[in-house]
Coordinates of C-alpha atoms in Angstrom, one line a residue:
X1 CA -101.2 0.6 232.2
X2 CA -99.3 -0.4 229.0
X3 CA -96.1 0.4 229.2
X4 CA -93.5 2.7 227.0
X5 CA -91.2 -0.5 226.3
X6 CA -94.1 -2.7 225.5
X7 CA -94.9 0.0 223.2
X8 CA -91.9 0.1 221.9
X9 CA -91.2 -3.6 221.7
X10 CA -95.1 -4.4 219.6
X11 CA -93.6 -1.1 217.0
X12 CA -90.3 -3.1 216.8
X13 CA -92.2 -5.9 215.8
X14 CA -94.5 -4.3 213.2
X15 CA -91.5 -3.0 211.1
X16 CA -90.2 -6.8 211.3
X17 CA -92.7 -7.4 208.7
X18 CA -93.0 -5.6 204.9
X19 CA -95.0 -3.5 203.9
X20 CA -94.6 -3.6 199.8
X21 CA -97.4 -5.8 198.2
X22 CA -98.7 -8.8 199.5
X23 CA -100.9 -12.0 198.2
X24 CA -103.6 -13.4 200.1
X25 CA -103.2 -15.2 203.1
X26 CA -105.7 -16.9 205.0
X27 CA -103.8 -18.4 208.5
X28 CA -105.6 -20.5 211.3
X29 CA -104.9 -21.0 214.9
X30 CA -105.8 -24.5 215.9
X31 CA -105.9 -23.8 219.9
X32 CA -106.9 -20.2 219.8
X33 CA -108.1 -20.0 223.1
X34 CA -104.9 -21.1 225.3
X35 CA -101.7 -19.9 226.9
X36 CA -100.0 -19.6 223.6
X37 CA -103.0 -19.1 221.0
X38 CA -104.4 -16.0 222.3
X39 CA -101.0 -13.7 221.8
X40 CA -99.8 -15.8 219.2
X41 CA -103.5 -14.4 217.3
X42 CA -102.5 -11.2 218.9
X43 CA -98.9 -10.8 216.7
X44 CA -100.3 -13.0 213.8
X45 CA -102.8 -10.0 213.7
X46 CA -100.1 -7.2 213.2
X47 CA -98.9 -9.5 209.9
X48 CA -99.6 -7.3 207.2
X49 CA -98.9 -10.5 205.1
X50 CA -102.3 -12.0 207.2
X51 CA -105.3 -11.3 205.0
X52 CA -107.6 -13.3 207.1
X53 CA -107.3 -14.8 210.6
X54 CA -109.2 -18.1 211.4
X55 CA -109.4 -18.9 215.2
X56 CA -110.3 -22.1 216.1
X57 CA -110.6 -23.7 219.7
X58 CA -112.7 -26.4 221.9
X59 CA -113.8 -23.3 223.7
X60 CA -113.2 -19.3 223.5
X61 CA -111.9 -18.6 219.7
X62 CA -114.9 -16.8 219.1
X63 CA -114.2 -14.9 222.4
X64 CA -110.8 -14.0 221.1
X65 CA -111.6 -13.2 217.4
X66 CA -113.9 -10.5 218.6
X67 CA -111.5 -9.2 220.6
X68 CA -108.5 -9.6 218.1
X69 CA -110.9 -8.6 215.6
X70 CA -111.1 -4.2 216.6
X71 CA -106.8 -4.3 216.2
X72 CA -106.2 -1.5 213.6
X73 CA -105.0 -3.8 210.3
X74 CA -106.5 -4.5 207.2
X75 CA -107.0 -8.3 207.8
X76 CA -110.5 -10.2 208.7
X77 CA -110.6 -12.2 211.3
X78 CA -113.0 -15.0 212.3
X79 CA -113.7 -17.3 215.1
X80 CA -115.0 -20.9 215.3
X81 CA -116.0 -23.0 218.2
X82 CA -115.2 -27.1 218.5
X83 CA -117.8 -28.0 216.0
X84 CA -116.9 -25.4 213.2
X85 CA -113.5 -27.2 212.6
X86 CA -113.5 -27.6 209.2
X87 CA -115.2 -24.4 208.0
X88 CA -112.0 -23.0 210.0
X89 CA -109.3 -24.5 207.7
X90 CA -111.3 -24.3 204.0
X91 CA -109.5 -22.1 202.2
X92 CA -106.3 -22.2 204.5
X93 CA -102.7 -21.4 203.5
X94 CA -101.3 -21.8 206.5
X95 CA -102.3 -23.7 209.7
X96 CA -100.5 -22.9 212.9
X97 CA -101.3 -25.8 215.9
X98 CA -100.6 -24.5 219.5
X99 CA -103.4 -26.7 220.6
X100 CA -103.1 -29.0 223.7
X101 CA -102.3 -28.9 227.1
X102 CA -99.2 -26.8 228.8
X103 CA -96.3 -28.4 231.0
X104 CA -96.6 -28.6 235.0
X105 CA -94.1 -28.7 237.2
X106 CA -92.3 -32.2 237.4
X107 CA -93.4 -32.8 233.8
X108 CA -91.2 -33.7 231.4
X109 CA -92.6 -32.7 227.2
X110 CA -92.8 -36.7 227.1
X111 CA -95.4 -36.5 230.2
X112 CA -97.6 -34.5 227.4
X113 CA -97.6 -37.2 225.1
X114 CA -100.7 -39.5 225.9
X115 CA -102.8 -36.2 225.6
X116 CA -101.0 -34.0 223.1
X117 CA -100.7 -36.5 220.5
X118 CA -104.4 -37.3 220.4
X119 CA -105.3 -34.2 220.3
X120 CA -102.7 -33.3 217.1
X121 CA -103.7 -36.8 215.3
X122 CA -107.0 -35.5 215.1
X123 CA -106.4 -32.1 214.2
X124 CA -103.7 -33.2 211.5
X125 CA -106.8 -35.5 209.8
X126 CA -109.1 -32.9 209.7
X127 CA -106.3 -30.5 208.1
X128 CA -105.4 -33.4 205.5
X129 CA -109.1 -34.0 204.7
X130 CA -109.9 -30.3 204.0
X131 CA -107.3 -28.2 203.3
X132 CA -104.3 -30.8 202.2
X133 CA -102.1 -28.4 200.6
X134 CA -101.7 -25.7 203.4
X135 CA -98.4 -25.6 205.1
X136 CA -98.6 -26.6 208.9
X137 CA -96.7 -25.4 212.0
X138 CA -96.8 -27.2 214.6
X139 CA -95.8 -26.0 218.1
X140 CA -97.8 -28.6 220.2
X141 CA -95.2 -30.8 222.6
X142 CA -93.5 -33.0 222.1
X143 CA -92.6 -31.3 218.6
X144 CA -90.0 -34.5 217.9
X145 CA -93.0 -36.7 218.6
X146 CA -95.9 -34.5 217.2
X147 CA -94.5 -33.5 213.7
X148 CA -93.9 -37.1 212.9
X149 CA -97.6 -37.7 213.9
X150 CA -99.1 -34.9 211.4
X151 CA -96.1 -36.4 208.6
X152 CA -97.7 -39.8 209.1
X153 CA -101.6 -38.5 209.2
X154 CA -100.9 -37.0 206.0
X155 CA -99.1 -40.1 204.6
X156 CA -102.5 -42.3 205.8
X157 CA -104.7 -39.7 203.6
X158 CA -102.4 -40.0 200.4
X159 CA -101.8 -35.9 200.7
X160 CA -98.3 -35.9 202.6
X161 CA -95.7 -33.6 201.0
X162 CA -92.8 -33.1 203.2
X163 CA -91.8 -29.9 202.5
X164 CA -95.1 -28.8 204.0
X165 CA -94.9 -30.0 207.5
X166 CA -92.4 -27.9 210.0
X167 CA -91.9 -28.4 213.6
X168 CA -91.4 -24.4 215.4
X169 CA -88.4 -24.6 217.3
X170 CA -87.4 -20.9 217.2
X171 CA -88.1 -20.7 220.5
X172 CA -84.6 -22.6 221.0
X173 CA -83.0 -20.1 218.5
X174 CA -84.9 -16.6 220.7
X175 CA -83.4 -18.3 223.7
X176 CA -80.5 -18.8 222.5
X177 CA -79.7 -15.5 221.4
X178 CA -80.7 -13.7 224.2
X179 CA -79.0 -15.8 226.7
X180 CA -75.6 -16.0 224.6
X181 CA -76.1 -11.9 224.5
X182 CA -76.5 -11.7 228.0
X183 CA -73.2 -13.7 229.0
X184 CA -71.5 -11.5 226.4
X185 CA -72.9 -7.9 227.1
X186 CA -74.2 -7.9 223.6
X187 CA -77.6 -6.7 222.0
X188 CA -79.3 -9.9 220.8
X189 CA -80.3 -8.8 217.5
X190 CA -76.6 -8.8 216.6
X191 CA -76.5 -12.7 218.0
X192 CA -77.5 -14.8 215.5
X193 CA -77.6 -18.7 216.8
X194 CA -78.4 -22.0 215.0
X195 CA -79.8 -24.3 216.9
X196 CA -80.1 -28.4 215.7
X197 CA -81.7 -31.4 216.4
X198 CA -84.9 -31.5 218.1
X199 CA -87.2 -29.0 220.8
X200 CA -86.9 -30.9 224.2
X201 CA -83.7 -30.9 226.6
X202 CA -80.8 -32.9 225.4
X203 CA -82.4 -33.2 221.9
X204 CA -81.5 -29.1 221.9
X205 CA -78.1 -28.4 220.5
X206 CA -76.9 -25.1 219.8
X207 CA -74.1 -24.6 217.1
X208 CA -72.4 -21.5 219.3
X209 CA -69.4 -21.9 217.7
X210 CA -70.8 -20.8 214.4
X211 CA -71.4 -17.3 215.9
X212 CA -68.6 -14.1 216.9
X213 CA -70.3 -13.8 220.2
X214 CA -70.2 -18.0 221.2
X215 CA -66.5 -19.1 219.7
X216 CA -64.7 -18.1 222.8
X217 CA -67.5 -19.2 225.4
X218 CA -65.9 -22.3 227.6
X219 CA -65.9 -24.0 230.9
X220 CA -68.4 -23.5 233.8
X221 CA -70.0 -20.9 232.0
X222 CA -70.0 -22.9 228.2
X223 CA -71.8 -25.6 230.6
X224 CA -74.4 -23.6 232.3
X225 CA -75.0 -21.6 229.6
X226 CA -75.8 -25.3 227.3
X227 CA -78.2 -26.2 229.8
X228 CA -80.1 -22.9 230.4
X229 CA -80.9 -23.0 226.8
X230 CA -82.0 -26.8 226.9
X231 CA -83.8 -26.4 230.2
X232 CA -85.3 -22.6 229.4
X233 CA -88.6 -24.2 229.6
X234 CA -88.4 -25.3 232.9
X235 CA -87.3 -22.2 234.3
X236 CA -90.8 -20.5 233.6
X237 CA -92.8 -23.5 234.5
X238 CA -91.2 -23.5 237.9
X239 CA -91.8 -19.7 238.0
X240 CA -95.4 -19.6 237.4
X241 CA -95.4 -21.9 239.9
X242 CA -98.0 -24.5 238.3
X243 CA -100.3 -21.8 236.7
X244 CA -98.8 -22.3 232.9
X245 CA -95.4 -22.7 230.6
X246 CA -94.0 -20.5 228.4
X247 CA -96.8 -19.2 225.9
X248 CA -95.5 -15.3 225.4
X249 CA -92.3 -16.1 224.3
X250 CA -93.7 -19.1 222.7
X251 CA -96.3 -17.1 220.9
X252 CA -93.7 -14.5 219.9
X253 CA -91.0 -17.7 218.2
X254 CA -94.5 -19.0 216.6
X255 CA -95.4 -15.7 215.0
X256 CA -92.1 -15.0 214.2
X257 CA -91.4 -18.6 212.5
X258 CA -95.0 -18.0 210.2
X259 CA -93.8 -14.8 209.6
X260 CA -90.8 -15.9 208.0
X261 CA -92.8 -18.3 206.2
X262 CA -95.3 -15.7 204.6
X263 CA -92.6 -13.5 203.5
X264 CA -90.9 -16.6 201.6
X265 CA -94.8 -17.8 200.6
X266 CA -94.8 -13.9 198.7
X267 CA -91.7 -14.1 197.5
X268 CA -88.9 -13.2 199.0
X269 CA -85.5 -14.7 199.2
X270 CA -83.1 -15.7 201.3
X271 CA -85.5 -16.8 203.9
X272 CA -83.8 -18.8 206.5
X273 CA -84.5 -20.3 209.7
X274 CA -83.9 -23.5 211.9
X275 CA -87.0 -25.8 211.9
X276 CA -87.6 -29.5 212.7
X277 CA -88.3 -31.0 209.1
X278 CA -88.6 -34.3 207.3
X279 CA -84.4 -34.1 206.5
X280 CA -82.3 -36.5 205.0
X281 CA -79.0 -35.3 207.2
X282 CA -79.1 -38.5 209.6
X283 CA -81.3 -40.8 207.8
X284 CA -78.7 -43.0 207.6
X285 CA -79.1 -43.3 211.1
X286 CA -82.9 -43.9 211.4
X287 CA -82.8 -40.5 211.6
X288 CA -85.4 -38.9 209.3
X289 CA -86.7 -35.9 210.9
X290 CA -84.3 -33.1 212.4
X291 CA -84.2 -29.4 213.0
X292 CA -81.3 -27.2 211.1
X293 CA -80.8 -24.3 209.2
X294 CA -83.6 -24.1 206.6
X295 CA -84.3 -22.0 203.0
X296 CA -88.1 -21.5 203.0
X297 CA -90.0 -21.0 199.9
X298 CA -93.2 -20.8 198.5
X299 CA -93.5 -24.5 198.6
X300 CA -92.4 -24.0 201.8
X301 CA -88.9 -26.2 202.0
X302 CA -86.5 -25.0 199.1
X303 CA -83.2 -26.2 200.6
X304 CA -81.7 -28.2 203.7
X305 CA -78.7 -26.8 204.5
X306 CA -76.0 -29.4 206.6
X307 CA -74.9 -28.8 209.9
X308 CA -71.4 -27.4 208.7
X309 CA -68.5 -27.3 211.1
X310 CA -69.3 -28.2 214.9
X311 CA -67.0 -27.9 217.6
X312 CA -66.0 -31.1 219.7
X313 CA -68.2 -29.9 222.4
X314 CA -71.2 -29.8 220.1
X315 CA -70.1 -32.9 218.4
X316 CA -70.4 -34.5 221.8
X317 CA -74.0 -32.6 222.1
X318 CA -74.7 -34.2 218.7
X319 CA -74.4 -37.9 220.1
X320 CA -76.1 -37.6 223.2
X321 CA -78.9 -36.2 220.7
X322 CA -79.7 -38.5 218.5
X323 CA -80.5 -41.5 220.5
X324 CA -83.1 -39.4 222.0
X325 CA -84.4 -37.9 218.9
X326 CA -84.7 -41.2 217.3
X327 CA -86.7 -43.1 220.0
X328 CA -89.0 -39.4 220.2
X329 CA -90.1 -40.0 216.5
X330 CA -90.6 -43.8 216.9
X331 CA -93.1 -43.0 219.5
X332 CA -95.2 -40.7 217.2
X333 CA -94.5 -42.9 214.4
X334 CA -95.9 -45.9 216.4
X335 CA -98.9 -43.7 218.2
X336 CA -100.4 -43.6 214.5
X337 CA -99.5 -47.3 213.4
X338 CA -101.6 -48.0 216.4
X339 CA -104.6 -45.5 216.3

């Protein structure tokens, strides 16, 4: 039986997005079918700034589209199977990428690579090759390897702009939030978190001394509170005990990162949120993607805002970061150089 809160929380979520005038927008699910896909089309679905849905998967986006397809909104919605890939992107404005398989017990976001990165190479040419200017998402893991694969995809095609190209780490920022809030008996949408660097374990770094609720967190619970929001991911893989990882609340951070992204694409401003981006904050350093506060547009990146001022903790956070980081987009780097 659906419940009154889940009620609740999908109406909560509709009057996150505007209802004044919108332009087109034509958005496709690359991995329609999985874990994270089929709610991710779910919310992208109750996007009044989605004109048309495209839902693309190896096997069951036409499954899904049919069944996405009766929700009450005035957007289209259309499914493709594996050989329908490029009639799924023409037209595209936006392409999200969810595709690939989820974490297992034991596994480690690097353990995905071998499979995941394949998987995004191929998808990223097919994107490049028929719908070049369409701003891509990417949630597939690792997202510090797997966004410098698409960046470098692109490059190979001669169609690479930067500000296109965003790795979804607002999964980092939700957990963030709500755990911070729960330590301080607040309501998380007064906790606002930034959270920097990269989307897997030490890579993570959250600035929570940049927010009321985080400056006087310290100790034990500064420390275990660090590493639940690092380590969230394993916490559900270890409770669905082999069967999955987490697609809801990744689905719900991936809808909610596009639909910050539509409402800049139509117009509004003052649209900020952390992403993983081609940035040029620690290039010096070999360093040229990172995650961090970002103004989106309708050329998608408008402005890369700098870390500001960190705390000693995070500082030390910072440095056990980047070596990480940097050898994560190496290997994608490399994976392409070699394909």
């Amino acid at each position: 039986m659906f419940s009154r809160a889940a009620a609740r929380a999908l109406k909560s979520q509709s009057r996150q997005f505007s209802s004044s005038a919108t332009r087109q927008s034509k958005v496709a699910v690359l991995g329609a079918g999985g874990g994270i896909g089929q709610p991710l089309s779910l919310l992208l679905k109750l996007n009044p700034h989605v004109t048309e849905l495209s839902l693309y998967d190896i096997r069951g986006a036409p499954g899904v589209a049919a069944d996405v397809s009766h929700i009450d909104t005035n957007s289209e919605v259309h499914g493709y199977p594996a050989d329908k890939l490029d009639q799924a992107l023409e037209g595209t404005d936006v392409v999200v990428i969810p595709a690939g398989v989820p974490r297992k017990p034991g596994m480690t976001r690097d353990d995905l690579f071998n499979t995941n990165a394949s998987i995004v190479r191929d998808l990223a040419a097919a994107i490049a090759r028929v719908s070049p200017k369409a701003k891509v998402l990417v949630i597939s893991n690792p997202v510090n390897s797997t966004v410098p694969i698409v960046s470098a995809v692109f490059e190979k095609a001669g169609v690479y702009d930067p500000a296109h190209i965003f790795g979804v780490t607002t999964l980092d920022v939700v957990r963030a939030q709500r755990f911070l809030a729960g330590v301080t008996n607040s309501d998380p949408k007064d906790v606002k978190v930034t959270v920097v660097g990269g989307h897997s374990g030490a890579t993570i770094v959250p600035l929570l001394s940049q927010t009321p609720q985080g400056k006087g967190i310290t100790g034990e619970v500064y420390d275990k509170l660090i590493h639940r929001i690092q380590f969230g991911g394993d916490e559900v893989v270890q409770a669905k005990e082999g069967a999955g990882s987490a697609t809801l609340s990744m689905a719900y951070a991936g809808a909610r990162f596009t639909g910050d992204l539509l409402r800049a694409i139509n117009g509004e401003k003052g649209v900020v949120a952390p992403t993983f981006v081609k940035s040029p904050l620690f290039e010096d350093q070999g360093i040229d993607f990172f995650s961090s506060n970002v103004e989106l547009g309708p050329n998608g990146v408008e402005k890369i805002y700098p870390l500001g001022e960190i705390s000693a903790e995070e500082q030390k956070l910072l440095e056990a970061c980047l070596p990480d980081l940097k050898k994560n987009i190496e290997k994608g780097k490399k994976f392409v150089q070699q394909s």
